[in-house]
Coordinates of C-alpha atoms and ligand atoms in Angstrom, one line a residue:
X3 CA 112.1 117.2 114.1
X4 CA 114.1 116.4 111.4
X5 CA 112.8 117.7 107.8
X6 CA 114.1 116.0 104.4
X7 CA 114.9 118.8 101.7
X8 CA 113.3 116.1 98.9
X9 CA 110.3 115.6 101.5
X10 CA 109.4 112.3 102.9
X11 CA 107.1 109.1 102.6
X12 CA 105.8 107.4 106.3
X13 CA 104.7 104.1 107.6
X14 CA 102.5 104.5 110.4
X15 CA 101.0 101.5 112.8
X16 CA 98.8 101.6 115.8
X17 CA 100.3 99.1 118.0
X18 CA 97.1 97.5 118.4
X19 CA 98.3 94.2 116.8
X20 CA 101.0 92.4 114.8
X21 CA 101.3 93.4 111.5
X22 CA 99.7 91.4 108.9
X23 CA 100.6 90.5 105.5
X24 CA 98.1 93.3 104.5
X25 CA 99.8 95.9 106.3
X26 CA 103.6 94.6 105.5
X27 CA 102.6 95.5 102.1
X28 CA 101.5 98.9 102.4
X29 CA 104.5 99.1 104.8
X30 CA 106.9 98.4 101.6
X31 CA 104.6 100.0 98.8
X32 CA 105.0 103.1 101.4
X33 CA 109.0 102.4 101.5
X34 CA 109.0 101.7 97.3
X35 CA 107.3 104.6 96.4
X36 CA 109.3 107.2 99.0
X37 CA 112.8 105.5 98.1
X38 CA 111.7 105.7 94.1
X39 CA 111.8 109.0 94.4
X40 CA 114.5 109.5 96.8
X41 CA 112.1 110.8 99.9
X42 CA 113.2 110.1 102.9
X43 CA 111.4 107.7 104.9
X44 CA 109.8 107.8 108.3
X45 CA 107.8 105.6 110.8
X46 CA 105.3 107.1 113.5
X47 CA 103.5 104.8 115.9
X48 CA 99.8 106.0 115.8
X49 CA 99.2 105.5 119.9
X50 CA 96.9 107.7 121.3
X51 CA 93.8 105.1 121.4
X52 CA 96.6 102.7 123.6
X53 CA 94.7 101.8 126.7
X54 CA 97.8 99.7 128.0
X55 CA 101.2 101.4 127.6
X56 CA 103.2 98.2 128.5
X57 CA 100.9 95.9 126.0
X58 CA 101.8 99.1 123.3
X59 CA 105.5 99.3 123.3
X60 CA 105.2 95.3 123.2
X61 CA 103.5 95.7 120.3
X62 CA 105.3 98.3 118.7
X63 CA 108.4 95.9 119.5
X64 CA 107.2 93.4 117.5
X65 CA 106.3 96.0 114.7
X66 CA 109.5 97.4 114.7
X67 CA 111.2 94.2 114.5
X68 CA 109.1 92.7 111.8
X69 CA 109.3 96.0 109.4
X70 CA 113.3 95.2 109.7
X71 CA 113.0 91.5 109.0
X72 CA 111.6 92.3 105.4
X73 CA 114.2 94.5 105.3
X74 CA 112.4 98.2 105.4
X75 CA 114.8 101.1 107.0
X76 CA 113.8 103.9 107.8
X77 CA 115.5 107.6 108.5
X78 CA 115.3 110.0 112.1
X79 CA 114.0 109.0 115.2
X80 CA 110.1 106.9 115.5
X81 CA 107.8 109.3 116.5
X82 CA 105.2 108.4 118.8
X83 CA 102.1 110.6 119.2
X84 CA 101.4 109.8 122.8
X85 CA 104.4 112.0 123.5
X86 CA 103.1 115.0 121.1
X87 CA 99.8 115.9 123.0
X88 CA 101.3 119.1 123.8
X89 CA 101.9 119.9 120.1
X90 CA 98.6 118.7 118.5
X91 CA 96.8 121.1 121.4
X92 CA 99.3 124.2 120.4
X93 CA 97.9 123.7 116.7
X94 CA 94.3 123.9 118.0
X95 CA 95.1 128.0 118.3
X96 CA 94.7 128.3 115.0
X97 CA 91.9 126.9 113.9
X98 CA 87.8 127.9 114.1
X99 CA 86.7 125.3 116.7
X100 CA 83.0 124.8 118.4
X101 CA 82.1 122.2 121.5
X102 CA 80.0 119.3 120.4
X103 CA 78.0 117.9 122.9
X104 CA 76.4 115.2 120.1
X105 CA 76.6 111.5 121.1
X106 CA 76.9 108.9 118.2
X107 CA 73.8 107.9 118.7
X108 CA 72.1 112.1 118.5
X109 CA 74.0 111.7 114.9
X110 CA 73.1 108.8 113.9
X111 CA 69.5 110.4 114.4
X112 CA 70.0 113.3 113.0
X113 CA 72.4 113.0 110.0
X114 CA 71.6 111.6 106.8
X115 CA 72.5 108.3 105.7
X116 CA 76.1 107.4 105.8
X117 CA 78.8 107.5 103.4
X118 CA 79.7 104.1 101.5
X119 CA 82.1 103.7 104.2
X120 CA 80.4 104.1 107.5
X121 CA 81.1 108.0 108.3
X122 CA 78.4 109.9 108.9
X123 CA 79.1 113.4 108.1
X124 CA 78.3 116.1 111.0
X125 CA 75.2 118.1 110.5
X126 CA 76.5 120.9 112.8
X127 CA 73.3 120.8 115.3
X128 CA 75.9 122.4 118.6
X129 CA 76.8 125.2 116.2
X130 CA 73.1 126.4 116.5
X131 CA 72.6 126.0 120.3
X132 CA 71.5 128.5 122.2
X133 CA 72.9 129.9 124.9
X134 CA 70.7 128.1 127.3
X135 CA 71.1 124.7 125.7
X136 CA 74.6 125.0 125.7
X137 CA 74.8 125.6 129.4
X138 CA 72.2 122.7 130.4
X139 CA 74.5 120.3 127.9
X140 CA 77.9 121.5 129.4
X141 CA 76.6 120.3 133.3
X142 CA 75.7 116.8 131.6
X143 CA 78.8 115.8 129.4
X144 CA 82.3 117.1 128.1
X145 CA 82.5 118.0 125.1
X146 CA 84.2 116.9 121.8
X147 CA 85.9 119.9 120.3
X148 CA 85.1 119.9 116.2
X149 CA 86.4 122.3 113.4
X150 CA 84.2 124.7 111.7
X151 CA 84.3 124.0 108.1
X152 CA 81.5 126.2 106.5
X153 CA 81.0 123.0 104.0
X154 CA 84.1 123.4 102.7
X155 CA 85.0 120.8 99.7
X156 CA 88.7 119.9 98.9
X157 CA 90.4 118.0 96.2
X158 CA 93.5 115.9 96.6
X159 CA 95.6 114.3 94.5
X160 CA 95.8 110.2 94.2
X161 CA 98.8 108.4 91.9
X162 CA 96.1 105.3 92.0
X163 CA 92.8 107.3 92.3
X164 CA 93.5 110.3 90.2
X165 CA 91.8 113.3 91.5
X166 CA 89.2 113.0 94.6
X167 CA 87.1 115.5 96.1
X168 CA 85.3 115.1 99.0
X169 CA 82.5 118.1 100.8
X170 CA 84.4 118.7 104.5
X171 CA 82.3 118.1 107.4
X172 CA 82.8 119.7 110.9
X173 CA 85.1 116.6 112.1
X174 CA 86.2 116.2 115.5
X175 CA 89.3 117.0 116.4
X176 CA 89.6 116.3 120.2
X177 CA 87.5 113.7 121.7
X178 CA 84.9 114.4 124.1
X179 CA 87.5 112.2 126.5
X180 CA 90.4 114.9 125.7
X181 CA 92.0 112.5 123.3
X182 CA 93.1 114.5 119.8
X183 CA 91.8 113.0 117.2
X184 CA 93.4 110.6 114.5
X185 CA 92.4 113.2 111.5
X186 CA 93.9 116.2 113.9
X187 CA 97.2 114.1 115.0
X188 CA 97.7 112.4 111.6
X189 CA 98.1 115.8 109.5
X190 CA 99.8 118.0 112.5
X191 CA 102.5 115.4 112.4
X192 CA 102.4 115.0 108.6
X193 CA 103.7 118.5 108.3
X194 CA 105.9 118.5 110.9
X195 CA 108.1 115.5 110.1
X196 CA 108.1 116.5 106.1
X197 CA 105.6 114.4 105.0
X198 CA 104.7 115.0 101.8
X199 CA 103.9 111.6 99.8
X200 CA 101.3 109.7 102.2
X201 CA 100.9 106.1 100.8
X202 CA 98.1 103.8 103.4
X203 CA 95.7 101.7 103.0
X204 CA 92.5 102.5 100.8
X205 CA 90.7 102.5 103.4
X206 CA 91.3 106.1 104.4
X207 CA 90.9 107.6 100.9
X208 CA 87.7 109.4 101.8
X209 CA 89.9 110.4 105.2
X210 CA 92.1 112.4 102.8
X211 CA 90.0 115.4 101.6
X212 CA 89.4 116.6 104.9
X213 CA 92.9 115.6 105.8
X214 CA 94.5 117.8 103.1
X215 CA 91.7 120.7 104.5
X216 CA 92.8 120.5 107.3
X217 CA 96.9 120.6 106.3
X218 CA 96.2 124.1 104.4
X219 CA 94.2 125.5 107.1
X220 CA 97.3 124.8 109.3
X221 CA 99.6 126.9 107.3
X222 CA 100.8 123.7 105.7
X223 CA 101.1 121.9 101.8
X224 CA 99.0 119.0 101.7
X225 CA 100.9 116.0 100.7
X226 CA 100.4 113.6 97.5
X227 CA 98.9 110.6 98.2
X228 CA 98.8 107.0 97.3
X229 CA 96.0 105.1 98.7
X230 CA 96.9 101.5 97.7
X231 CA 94.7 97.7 97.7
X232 CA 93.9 96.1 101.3
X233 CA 94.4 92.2 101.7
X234 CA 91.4 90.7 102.1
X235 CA 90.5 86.9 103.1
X236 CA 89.2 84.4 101.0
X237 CA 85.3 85.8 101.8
X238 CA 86.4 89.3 100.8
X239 CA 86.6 90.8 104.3
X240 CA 89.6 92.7 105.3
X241 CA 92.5 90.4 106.2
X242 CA 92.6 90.4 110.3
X243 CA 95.0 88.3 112.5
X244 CA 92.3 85.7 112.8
X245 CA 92.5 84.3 109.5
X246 CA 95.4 82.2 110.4
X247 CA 99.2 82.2 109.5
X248 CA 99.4 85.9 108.8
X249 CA 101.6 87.9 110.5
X250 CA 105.6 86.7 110.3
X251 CA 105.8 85.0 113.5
X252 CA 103.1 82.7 112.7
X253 CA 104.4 82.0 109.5
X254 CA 107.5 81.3 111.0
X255 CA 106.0 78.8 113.5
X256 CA 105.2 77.1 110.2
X257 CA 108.4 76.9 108.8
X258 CA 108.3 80.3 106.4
X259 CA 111.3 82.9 106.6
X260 CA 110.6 86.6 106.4
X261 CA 112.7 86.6 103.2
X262 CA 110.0 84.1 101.8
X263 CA 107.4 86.4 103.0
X264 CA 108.8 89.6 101.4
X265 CA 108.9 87.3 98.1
X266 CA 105.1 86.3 98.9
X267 CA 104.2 89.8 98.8
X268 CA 106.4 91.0 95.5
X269 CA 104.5 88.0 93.7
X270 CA 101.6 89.6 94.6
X271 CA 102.4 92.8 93.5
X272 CA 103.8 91.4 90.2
X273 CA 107.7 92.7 91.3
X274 CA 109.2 89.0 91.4
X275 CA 108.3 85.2 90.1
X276 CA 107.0 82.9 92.9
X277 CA 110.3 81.2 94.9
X278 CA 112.6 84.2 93.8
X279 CA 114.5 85.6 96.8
X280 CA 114.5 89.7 96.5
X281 CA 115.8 92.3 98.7
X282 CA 113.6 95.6 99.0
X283 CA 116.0 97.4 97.3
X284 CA 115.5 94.8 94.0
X285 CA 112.4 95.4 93.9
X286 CA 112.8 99.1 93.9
X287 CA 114.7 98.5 90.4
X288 CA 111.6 97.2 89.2
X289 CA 108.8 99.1 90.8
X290 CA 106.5 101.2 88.7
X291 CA 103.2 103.1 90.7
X292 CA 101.2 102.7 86.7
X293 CA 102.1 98.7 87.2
X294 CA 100.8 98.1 90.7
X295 CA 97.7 96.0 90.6
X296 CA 94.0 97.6 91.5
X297 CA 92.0 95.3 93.0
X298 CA 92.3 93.9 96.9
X299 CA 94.9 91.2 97.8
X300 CA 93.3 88.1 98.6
X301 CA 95.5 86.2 101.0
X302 CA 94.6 82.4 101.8
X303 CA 96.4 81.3 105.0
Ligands
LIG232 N1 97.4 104.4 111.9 C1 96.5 104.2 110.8 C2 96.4 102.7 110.6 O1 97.1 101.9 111.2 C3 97.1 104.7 109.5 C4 96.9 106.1 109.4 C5 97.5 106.8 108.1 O2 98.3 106.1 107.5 O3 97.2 107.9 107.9 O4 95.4 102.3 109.9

């Protein structure tokens, strides 16, 4: 895979729906803060949950197509992790792994309370099982395969967030159904394609931690990161496709060009006046990571 010598920011989409006004955003603050500081710039289709590979590569059609309407380019090939399973497996040699025969609901029992944002940190009950245990488990279920992290902690490095630390849980890493996990896919192809500036939603800031863990356990640099505002609807609630005219072709079904969409979102990051046509590549004369605003986007379709 090709490697950038100055590194190299990503977008990266599950093709689970069209893109958003939400997610065009963090697809050009991703392309404004890689091309700011002359990174290279890469796109990776996040597909391993795709239970329909024809309904996918629709998907990703549209994605692909949309990302060039705003006028977002990006360098090498798309990567798409379906066809890396081989690769996230061959970095599973490396690591100190355990079988987890735990369903969500035996954690949700035995862990503490969540975290603000729904994970619930693994207590590590199947690395005490006995031998015995272990065996009667193994003829019931397959096991997920989790990473031994001896309550590690780890600190990373936000332009918006400043420094974030985080305490490292044993996280799955292959699914109990043989599926690698997002957090074991995500930073295996991070290092591979030259990541090293990771710009996404804020979402996945408490993701990043154990993320960056992970990179340096794999013989890798953990990237920088940027973990930027969702859009939200007018209640607050993250901005989904069923909050109306959201995604380009509906707004084009109302009359609405991608250039005036690409202005919609520059107004809303304070890079152009409403009405004023830009190109990404204005804007990157203007953008400034200390300027961008904090709080969520609130879209009203
Ligand atoms: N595929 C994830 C998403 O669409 C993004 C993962 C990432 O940027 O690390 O939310």
């Amino acid at each position: 895979m090709d490697d950038f010598q100055t590194g190299a920011g990503r977008f990266a989409p599950s093709p689970t729906s069209e893109l958003h006004l939400g997610n065009l955003r963090t697809a050009l603050l991703a392309w404004l803060f890689a091309r700011s500081t002359g990174r290279g710039f890469r796109l990776r289709i996040e597909d391993l949950d795709t239970v329909r590979v024809a309904v996918a590569r629709g998907v990703e059609r549209s994605q692909l197509g949309d990302l060039a309407a705003i006028g977002l380019d990006f360098d090498g090939e798309v990567v798409r992790q379906s066809e890396r399973l081989d690769v996230y497996r061959a970095a599973l040699a490396g690591l100190d792994t355990y079988d987890c025969y735990c369903t969500r609901k035996e954690i949700a029992e035995a862990a503490s309370a969540p975290h603000g944002d729904g994970y619930r940190p693994y207590p590590g009950t199947c690395l005490r099982l006995s031998a015995r245990r272990r065996a009667e488990l193994a003829a019931t279920r397959p096991p997920a395969l989790r990473v031994r992290a001896d309550g590690a902690s780890s600190t990373v490095h936000d332009v918006l967030h400043g420094e974030v630390t985080g305490v490292v849980d044993d996280f799955v890493l292959v699914r109990n159904d043989g599926t690698p996990a997002y957090n074991l896919a995500v930073v295996v192809d991070d290092l591979a394609m030259g990541v090293d500036q990771v710009v996404r939603g804020d979402d996945l800031l408490s993701s990043a931690p154990r993320q960056a863990w992970l990179a340096t356990r794999l013989g890798g640099t953990p990237p920088g990161y940027a973990h930027v505002p969702l859009a939200v609807n007018a209640d607050g609630k993250r901005l989904a496709k069923r909050d109306g005219a959201v995604s380009l072709s509906a707004l084009a079904r109302l009359g609405t060009r991608p250039g005036q969409v690409l202005t919609r979102i520059a107004v809303s990051l304070q890079l152009a006046e409403p009405e004023e046509p830009v190109t990404p590549s204005v804007l990157l004369d203007r953008f400034d990571p200390a300027m961008l605003p904090r709080d969520p986007w609130v879209v009203s379709a």
